Amino acid sequence: MATLHLDNVQIHQGQQLLLSLDTAIAPGEIVTVMGPSGVGKSTLLAYIAGFLSPAFQASGQVRLDDTRLDTLPAEQRHLGLLFQDPLLFPHLDVEGNLAFGMRRDGRSGERRERIRAALASVGLEAFARRDPATLSGGQKARVALLRVLLSAPRAILLDEPFSKLDAALRDEIRQWVFERVRDHHLPTLMVTHDEADARAAGGRILTLSAA
Amino acid sequence: MTAALSYRLVIRSLPWLTIGLLSLPVFSGLAGALAPAFGWLPALGGEQLSLAPWRELARVPGLNDMLRLSLVSGLGSAAISLAVVVLFLGSFLQSPVYRRLRRWLAPLLAVPHAAAAIGLAFLLAPSGWVMRILSPWLTGLDYPPDFAFPGDSWGLALILGLVIKEVPFLLLMSLAALVQCRADERMTVARSLGYPPLTAFLKTVMPGLYPLLRLPVYAVIAFATANVEVAMILGPTTPSTLAVAVVGWLHDPDLTTRFMASAGALLQLLATLAALLGWWLMERLVVRLSRGWWQDGRRHCGERGWALVARWAMRLVLGLMLLALAGLALWSVAGYWPFPQSLPWPPTLGNWQNAADGLLSPVAQSLAVALGATLLSLVLVLGSLEAETLRRRPLRPGAQLILYLPLLVPSVAFLFGLVMLQAQLGQQPGLLAVILGHAVFVLPYLFLSLAESYRRLDPRWAQQARSLGAGPWRVFMGVRLPMLLAPILTAAAVGFAVSIGQYLPTLLLGAGRVETLTTEAVSLASGGDRRLTAIHALLQLALPALGFVLALLLPRLLFRRRRGLLLSH
């Protein structure tokens, strides 16, 4: 697995410098970016993932080892993005959602087999044909992460991923997500304003302050 | 060519095609009317510029009455409709009455103008249903009374016919605008400060709402001052409105009349512009006068009385519409139905059986034109809205104006010019010209009904899909289209209904070769056969209704196991 490099990344809004960051995230490492709301945490993720709004200007480079990402269209960056909402496509069933992100190579039987195996690994094997709207919050969160993992990402970006979960569920899902990304040896960047998230991640913590 | 490049090329070109479809016919049509109005139309031997067509127009007997009738019925119906809508919204915005009414707006809007006008004529005529119900026990009449309706010389029937169609239109346009100007918040703040609903609405919501309603109101004025089919069915005949007269001159067997008709078409444009200008000046005046009133702290403006007026005016508008449609149904199954019997007894299917053979062709032509125009418009609208997501900003105000262009320029003026151009260029009128002509009117409505939903779709859906590796085509086809299927189908049903209701583009661009239910119904309406007319008007109503039913059922069927999708719209 490759290391995710953020080389001298600076994001401006007009004349104003919003944030600057220079770091590298090793495979399996979870780096947390913290800061109060409005400081541009989500803008950073949007930039890395390829969705920066034209209102902002960015400089610097995003690399996976030697592959430069910031010049590629979003769909070719292979960065798994997880929002605070699970965003399971409402017009597809659970299986369809998981298949959406998978590469098209391989027979459809194989693809289906991998989906079943992935669902079975989280105890959701009976849910393949279910309408995502009928899932519980915790189940949706799990399916959303499975979808990202099945798309064979080369790094993971987490955008306040646990803030909308019930307090009781939050710890459990959090541990589960972190275990998975470590198992897959994926460099992971999480932005959050919740210190419990940062503590649970157990990695480096970078704090953005209002510039 | 890569997929991303083909996506950019296609999606970026569609807004330009849209602008072209909306503006080219209007401007070339106006130019096409301008030249003959000053004597220049080589195809008919006019090769010299002159003012003769205008002099001839000035000599037309009753021209002043025509103009006055067009202006009074147009401005009057617009003012009445707006007043009813504003008073109703003000009195009932936060009440269940309003929520109940909302559900009926789209189907009401789908009733074609011609069908509503025919129904109203049959309802209120001396031998109409209302008179039959009231006679003889109330009126003492055994024979139909003698009054001119429809076709009264003041144009009251015409105004009424326009109002029952414009009120639902303005209400529907208000729905989106009310959300946009945060009417609920404004009302809540004002009411918590002790203002009763209507005063709260007039003082705090209207100043934000009206600017958003301005273009729809102008479209209503433009339509009402210049429409042909409602004025043909409900308006007076000697003289008629200017627009009706212009269409009559165009069909005059003496081809030289067309020069004068061109001048008439331009005069119609000027008259509509004058009406809009007059309205705009009134707007300024009202704003000036009410500025002090907005902040004078008075909490009352006689809202009890106005609420009563609003409630009954709305009931009257909706009731007339429903009775008119019910009356059409009665006439279509009436055998011998002498005055003053209230119901045709026994009902018969004979009229339908007799008409069946003759209905096949107009139904097929209506469907062909409506499906063609709707499909074309849908592709252009989807492309334009998708292009907005590419540029990540909504339409500029100028583009909004282009959208309204075909609704603001009197169609009789620019369609007339297009006919003149057809004649000059030797173009054959026919189905394709009619489909394109319909699309000019279908597209704005389709766009207006779809834009809200399209823009409201959370951009994170597309971001999530792209970060999972989906390219732009796949995001469009595999995420946005299916997620928006319900609003897309509803918008298509609106467009389809608009096309079914079109009269003038079919009549003028088809030159008699394309006969739809609407052209048939309007020409039958001037004859005496109420049964056959009613059948045509009912079918004219049934096709859009079918479209709406399909638009409602199809997503429910396809996504019956997708609750998240059905709840969100």
Tab-separated table of C-alpha atoms in Angstrom, chain B residues 252-548:
chain	number	residue	atom	x	y	z
B	252	ASP	CA	-58.368	35.560	-45.462
B	253	PRO	CA	-58.454	34.061	-48.943
B	254	ASP	CA	-57.306	37.421	-50.304
B	255	LEU	CA	-53.550	37.035	-49.847
B	256	THR	CA	-52.893	40.781	-49.905
B	257	THR	CA	-54.662	41.021	-46.545
B	258	ARG	CA	-51.534	39.446	-45.064
B	259	PHE	CA	-49.645	42.718	-45.243
B	260	MET	CA	-52.236	44.346	-43.026
B	261	ALA	CA	-52.309	41.229	-40.831
B	262	SER	CA	-48.561	41.591	-40.271
B	263	ALA	CA	-49.093	45.144	-39.134
B	264	GLY	CA	-51.847	43.833	-36.862
B	265	ALA	CA	-49.521	41.230	-35.374
B	266	LEU	CA	-47.003	43.953	-34.565
B	267	LEU	CA	-49.752	46.130	-33.132
B	268	GLN	CA	-50.606	43.197	-30.857
B	269	LEU	CA	-46.983	43.118	-29.721
B	270	LEU	CA	-47.107	46.836	-28.987
B	271	ALA	CA	-50.403	46.486	-27.148
B	272	THR	CA	-49.013	43.711	-24.939
B	273	LEU	CA	-45.862	45.710	-24.265
B	274	ALA	CA	-48.028	48.703	-23.364
B	275	ALA	CA	-50.039	46.539	-20.971
B	276	LEU	CA	-46.834	45.290	-19.350
B	277	LEU	CA	-45.490	48.817	-19.093
B	278	GLY	CA	-48.723	50.020	-17.538
B	279	TRP	CA	-48.629	47.195	-15.027
B	280	TRP	CA	-45.011	47.932	-14.191
B	281	LEU	CA	-45.853	51.584	-13.501
B	282	MET	CA	-48.673	50.450	-11.218
B	283	GLU	CA	-46.195	48.232	-9.397
B	284	ARG	CA	-43.931	51.230	-8.748
B	285	LEU	CA	-46.876	53.223	-7.502
B	286	VAL	CA	-48.105	50.490	-5.173
B	287	VAL	CA	-44.626	50.007	-3.728
B	288	ARG	CA	-44.288	53.751	-3.122
B	289	LEU	CA	-47.663	54.002	-1.487
B	290	SER	CA	-47.248	50.955	0.720
B	291	ARG	CA	-43.727	51.633	1.953
B	292	GLY	CA	-45.010	53.695	4.855
B	293	TRP	CA	-47.782	51.219	5.529
B	294	TRP	CA	-45.333	48.312	5.904
B	295	GLN	CA	-43.838	49.911	9.003
B	296	ASP	CA	-46.626	51.988	10.464
B	297	GLY	CA	-47.269	49.302	13.065
B	298	ARG	CA	-50.959	48.904	12.335
B	299	ARG	CA	-52.009	45.331	12.933
B	300	HIS	CA	-55.253	45.162	10.982
B	301	CYS	CA	-56.512	45.712	7.474
B	302	GLY	CA	-60.005	44.265	7.655
B	303	GLU	CA	-58.735	40.739	7.345
B	304	ARG	CA	-61.932	39.027	8.365
B	305	GLY	CA	-63.788	40.456	5.425
B	306	TRP	CA	-60.932	39.772	3.044
B	307	ALA	CA	-60.562	36.206	4.255
B	308	LEU	CA	-64.227	35.668	3.506
B	309	VAL	CA	-63.833	37.208	0.063
B	310	ALA	CA	-60.740	35.095	-0.612
B	311	ARG	CA	-62.399	31.892	0.494
B	312	TRP	CA	-65.461	32.435	-1.666
B	313	ALA	CA	-63.514	33.697	-4.660
B	314	MET	CA	-61.358	30.574	-4.539
B	315	ARG	CA	-64.421	28.389	-4.164
B	316	LEU	CA	-66.018	30.131	-7.127
B	317	VAL	CA	-62.939	29.679	-9.305
B	318	LEU	CA	-62.506	26.010	-8.437
B	319	GLY	CA	-66.238	25.337	-8.459
B	320	LEU	CA	-66.686	26.871	-11.907
B	321	MET	CA	-63.828	24.797	-13.222
B	322	LEU	CA	-65.155	21.551	-11.784
B	323	LEU	CA	-68.740	22.256	-12.871
B	324	ALA	CA	-67.523	23.184	-16.331
B	325	LEU	CA	-65.725	19.872	-16.655
B	326	ALA	CA	-68.660	17.933	-15.241
B	327	GLY	CA	-70.936	19.696	-17.709
B	328	LEU	CA	-68.708	18.587	-20.567
B	329	ALA	CA	-69.090	15.007	-19.387
B	330	LEU	CA	-72.895	15.390	-19.370
B	331	TRP	CA	-73.017	16.853	-22.857
B	332	SER	CA	-70.859	14.040	-24.183
B	333	VAL	CA	-73.457	11.453	-23.123
B	334	ALA	CA	-76.557	13.559	-23.800
B	335	GLY	CA	-79.140	12.323	-26.261
B	336	TYR	CA	-82.195	14.527	-26.546
B	337	TRP	CA	-81.753	17.118	-23.745
B	338	PRO	CA	-84.497	19.740	-23.841
B	339	PHE	CA	-84.416	22.902	-21.718
B	340	PRO	CA	-84.951	23.098	-18.711
B	341	GLN	CA	-84.170	19.476	-17.773
B	342	SER	CA	-81.229	19.384	-15.362
B	343	LEU	CA	-79.838	16.072	-16.531
B	344	PRO	CA	-79.814	14.413	-19.932
B	345	TRP	CA	-81.940	11.300	-19.476
B	346	PRO	CA	-81.339	8.546	-20.461
B	347	PRO	CA	-77.591	8.972	-21.012
B	348	THR	CA	-76.240	7.419	-24.185
B	349	LEU	CA	-72.900	6.307	-25.493
B	350	GLY	CA	-74.090	6.948	-29.035
B	351	ASN	CA	-72.241	10.245	-29.349
B	352	TRP	CA	-68.964	8.557	-28.484
B	353	GLN	CA	-69.631	5.686	-30.892
B	354	ASN	CA	-70.450	8.089	-33.720
B	355	ALA	CA	-67.414	10.193	-33.026
B	356	ALA	CA	-64.985	7.307	-32.551
B	357	ASP	CA	-63.777	7.012	-36.142
B	358	GLY	CA	-63.158	10.706	-36.510
B	359	LEU	CA	-61.263	10.854	-33.210
B	360	LEU	CA	-58.525	8.442	-34.150
B	361	SER	CA	-56.542	10.828	-36.305
B	362	PRO	CA	-56.611	13.887	-34.027
B	363	VAL	CA	-55.716	11.742	-31.016
B	364	ALA	CA	-52.790	10.215	-32.892
B	365	GLN	CA	-51.593	13.609	-34.123
B	366	SER	CA	-51.940	15.143	-30.659
B	367	LEU	CA	-49.917	12.301	-29.168
B	368	ALA	CA	-47.231	12.465	-31.846
B	369	VAL	CA	-46.762	16.212	-31.442
B	370	ALA	CA	-46.916	16.156	-27.634
B	371	LEU	CA	-44.539	13.237	-27.231
B	372	GLY	CA	-42.091	14.723	-29.716
B	373	ALA	CA	-42.131	18.177	-28.149
B	374	THR	CA	-41.915	16.781	-24.605
B	375	LEU	CA	-39.016	14.489	-25.401
B	376	LEU	CA	-37.073	17.229	-27.148
B	377	SER	CA	-37.692	19.663	-24.305
B	378	LEU	CA	-36.814	17.077	-21.675
B	379	VAL	CA	-33.408	16.400	-23.231
B	380	LEU	CA	-32.659	20.121	-23.466
B	381	VAL	CA	-33.847	20.850	-19.929
B	382	LEU	CA	-31.935	17.958	-18.372
B	383	GLY	CA	-28.844	19.093	-20.235
B	384	SER	CA	-29.239	22.672	-19.065
B	385	LEU	CA	-29.749	21.659	-15.445
B	386	GLU	CA	-26.850	19.223	-15.566
B	387	ALA	CA	-24.695	22.019	-16.987
B	388	GLU	CA	-25.539	24.048	-13.888
B	389	THR	CA	-23.993	21.339	-11.713
B	390	LEU	CA	-20.913	21.484	-13.929
B	391	ARG	CA	-20.561	25.216	-13.448
B	392	ARG	CA	-21.798	24.893	-9.861
B	393	ARG	CA	-24.060	27.895	-10.077
B	394	PRO	CA	-27.681	28.407	-11.050
B	395	LEU	CA	-29.029	30.368	-13.974
B	396	ARG	CA	-28.136	34.005	-14.382
B	397	PRO	CA	-31.081	36.437	-14.316
B	398	GLY	CA	-30.625	37.030	-18.047
B	399	ALA	CA	-31.056	33.327	-18.755
B	400	GLN	CA	-34.190	33.316	-16.613
B	401	LEU	CA	-35.577	36.007	-18.902
B	402	ILE	CA	-34.816	33.918	-22.005
B	403	LEU	CA	-36.777	31.107	-20.396
B	404	TYR	CA	-39.774	33.416	-20.174
B	405	LEU	CA	-39.266	34.953	-23.608
B	406	PRO	CA	-41.826	32.780	-25.452
B	407	LEU	CA	-44.282	33.421	-22.632
B	408	LEU	CA	-43.823	37.206	-22.658
B	409	VAL	CA	-43.838	37.923	-26.394
B	410	PRO	CA	-47.372	37.439	-27.744
B	411	SER	CA	-47.289	34.134	-29.576
B	412	VAL	CA	-49.643	35.440	-32.240
B	413	ALA	CA	-47.015	38.034	-33.197
B	414	PHE	CA	-43.969	35.794	-33.588
B	415	LEU	CA	-45.792	32.690	-34.826
B	416	PHE	CA	-47.391	34.868	-37.456
B	417	GLY	CA	-43.946	36.036	-38.532
B	418	LEU	CA	-42.765	32.435	-38.693
B	419	VAL	CA	-45.621	31.658	-41.090
B	420	MET	CA	-44.574	34.607	-43.234
B	421	LEU	CA	-40.991	33.290	-43.193
B	422	GLN	CA	-42.221	29.830	-44.156
B	423	ALA	CA	-44.033	31.371	-47.097
B	424	GLN	CA	-41.035	33.446	-48.132
B	425	LEU	CA	-38.561	30.571	-47.830
B	426	GLY	CA	-40.885	28.067	-49.442
B	427	GLN	CA	-40.752	25.842	-46.360
B	428	GLN	CA	-43.409	23.168	-46.106
B	429	PRO	CA	-45.497	23.414	-42.971
B	430	GLY	CA	-45.986	20.096	-41.266
B	431	LEU	CA	-45.480	17.865	-38.282
B	432	LEU	CA	-41.846	18.770	-37.637
B	433	ALA	CA	-42.524	22.505	-37.650
B	434	VAL	CA	-45.438	21.951	-35.262
B	435	ILE	CA	-43.319	19.842	-32.890
B	436	LEU	CA	-40.613	22.499	-32.799
B	437	GLY	CA	-43.245	25.195	-32.318
B	438	HIS	CA	-44.782	23.320	-29.402
B	439	ALA	CA	-41.375	22.741	-27.841
B	440	VAL	CA	-40.895	26.516	-27.633
B	441	PHE	CA	-43.816	26.630	-25.181
B	442	VAL	CA	-43.307	23.248	-23.531
B	443	LEU	CA	-39.683	23.842	-22.587
B	444	PRO	CA	-40.163	26.783	-20.199
B	445	TYR	CA	-42.851	24.965	-18.206
B	446	LEU	CA	-40.854	21.763	-18.098
B	447	PHE	CA	-37.802	23.672	-16.921
B	448	LEU	CA	-39.736	25.554	-14.249
B	449	SER	CA	-41.259	22.371	-12.842
B	450	LEU	CA	-37.998	20.436	-12.737
B	451	ALA	CA	-35.420	23.056	-11.740
B	452	GLU	CA	-36.248	23.117	-7.993
B	453	SER	CA	-35.845	19.376	-7.499
B	454	TYR	CA	-32.752	19.173	-9.646
B	455	ARG	CA	-30.973	21.960	-7.807
B	456	ARG	CA	-32.019	20.687	-4.406
B	457	LEU	CA	-30.435	17.269	-4.877
B	458	ASP	CA	-27.576	17.088	-2.358
B	459	PRO	CA	-24.267	17.440	-4.270
B	460	ARG	CA	-22.733	14.884	-1.928
B	461	TRP	CA	-24.594	12.120	-3.810
B	462	ALA	CA	-22.572	12.886	-6.913
B	463	GLN	CA	-19.391	13.282	-4.863
B	464	GLN	CA	-19.944	9.951	-3.171
B	465	ALA	CA	-20.531	8.284	-6.556
B	466	ARG	CA	-17.438	9.843	-8.130
B	467	SER	CA	-15.208	8.954	-5.208
B	468	LEU	CA	-16.417	5.372	-5.748
B	469	GLY	CA	-15.017	5.617	-9.266
B	470	ALA	CA	-18.073	6.600	-11.329
B	471	GLY	CA	-17.384	8.929	-14.249
B	472	PRO	CA	-19.640	11.888	-15.067
B	473	TRP	CA	-21.959	9.993	-17.443
B	474	ARG	CA	-22.454	7.267	-14.883
B	475	VAL	CA	-23.185	9.813	-12.150
B	476	PHE	CA	-25.756	11.438	-14.441
B	477	MET	CA	-27.414	8.250	-15.723
B	478	GLY	CA	-26.909	5.991	-12.722
B	479	VAL	CA	-27.414	8.371	-9.800
B	480	ARG	CA	-29.050	11.671	-10.686
B	481	LEU	CA	-31.636	10.459	-13.214
B	482	PRO	CA	-32.986	7.539	-11.157
B	483	MET	CA	-32.992	9.569	-7.942
B	484	LEU	CA	-34.934	12.309	-9.710
B	485	LEU	CA	-37.203	9.992	-11.690
B	486	ALA	CA	-40.391	11.107	-9.931
B	487	PRO	CA	-39.910	14.873	-10.463
B	488	ILE	CA	-38.644	14.251	-14.003
B	489	LEU	CA	-41.786	12.329	-14.902
B	490	THR	CA	-43.989	14.972	-13.283
B	491	ALA	CA	-42.238	17.693	-15.268
B	492	ALA	CA	-42.640	15.644	-18.436
B	493	ALA	CA	-46.363	15.302	-17.673
B	494	VAL	CA	-46.590	19.079	-17.275
B	495	GLY	CA	-44.827	19.550	-20.609
B	496	PHE	CA	-47.066	16.980	-22.269
B	497	ALA	CA	-50.155	18.764	-20.927
B	498	VAL	CA	-48.887	22.107	-22.207
B	499	SER	CA	-48.385	20.640	-25.656
B	500	ILE	CA	-51.811	18.995	-25.764
B	501	GLY	CA	-53.363	22.372	-24.919
B	502	GLN	CA	-51.530	24.363	-27.614
B	503	TYR	CA	-53.761	25.853	-30.270
B	504	LEU	CA	-52.003	28.590	-32.191
B	505	PRO	CA	-48.684	26.874	-33.036
B	506	THR	CA	-50.593	23.885	-34.411
B	507	LEU	CA	-52.956	26.059	-36.394
B	508	LEU	CA	-50.341	28.406	-37.829
B	509	LEU	CA	-47.267	26.194	-38.276
B	510	GLY	CA	-49.245	23.140	-39.364
B	511	ALA	CA	-51.279	25.128	-41.883
B	512	GLY	CA	-54.208	22.747	-41.621
B	513	ARG	CA	-52.126	19.625	-42.212
B	514	VAL	CA	-51.804	18.852	-38.519
B	515	GLU	CA	-55.126	18.584	-36.731
B	516	THR	CA	-54.985	17.915	-33.037
B	517	LEU	CA	-57.771	17.495	-30.508
B	518	THR	CA	-57.319	21.135	-29.554
B	519	THR	CA	-57.607	22.610	-33.049
B	520	GLU	CA	-60.614	20.357	-33.658
B	521	ALA	CA	-62.255	21.311	-30.364
B	522	VAL	CA	-61.791	25.043	-30.970
B	523	SER	CA	-63.172	24.914	-34.489
B	524	LEU	CA	-66.106	22.746	-33.341
B	525	ALA	CA	-66.845	25.164	-30.497
B	526	SER	CA	-67.967	27.845	-32.921
B	527	GLY	CA	-70.395	25.390	-34.517
B	528	GLY	CA	-73.572	24.098	-32.944
B	529	ASP	CA	-72.707	20.510	-32.050
B	530	ARG	CA	-72.254	20.610	-28.306
B	531	ARG	CA	-72.033	16.837	-28.002
B	532	LEU	CA	-69.139	16.440	-30.430
B	533	THR	CA	-67.408	19.534	-29.050
B	534	ALA	CA	-67.700	18.166	-25.511
B	535	ILE	CA	-66.217	14.845	-26.576
B	536	HIS	CA	-63.199	16.581	-28.109
B	537	ALA	CA	-62.745	18.809	-25.067
B	538	LEU	CA	-62.977	15.812	-22.723
B	539	LEU	CA	-60.360	13.875	-24.658
B	540	GLN	CA	-58.217	16.975	-24.649
B	541	LEU	CA	-58.486	16.721	-20.885
B	542	ALA	CA	-58.054	12.964	-20.679
B	543	LEU	CA	-54.652	12.804	-22.363
B	544	PRO	CA	-52.876	15.141	-19.901
B	545	ALA	CA	-54.686	13.428	-17.028
B	546	LEU	CA	-53.362	10.098	-18.259
B	547	GLY	CA	-49.884	11.614	-18.365
B	548	PHE	CA	-50.133	12.723	-14.743
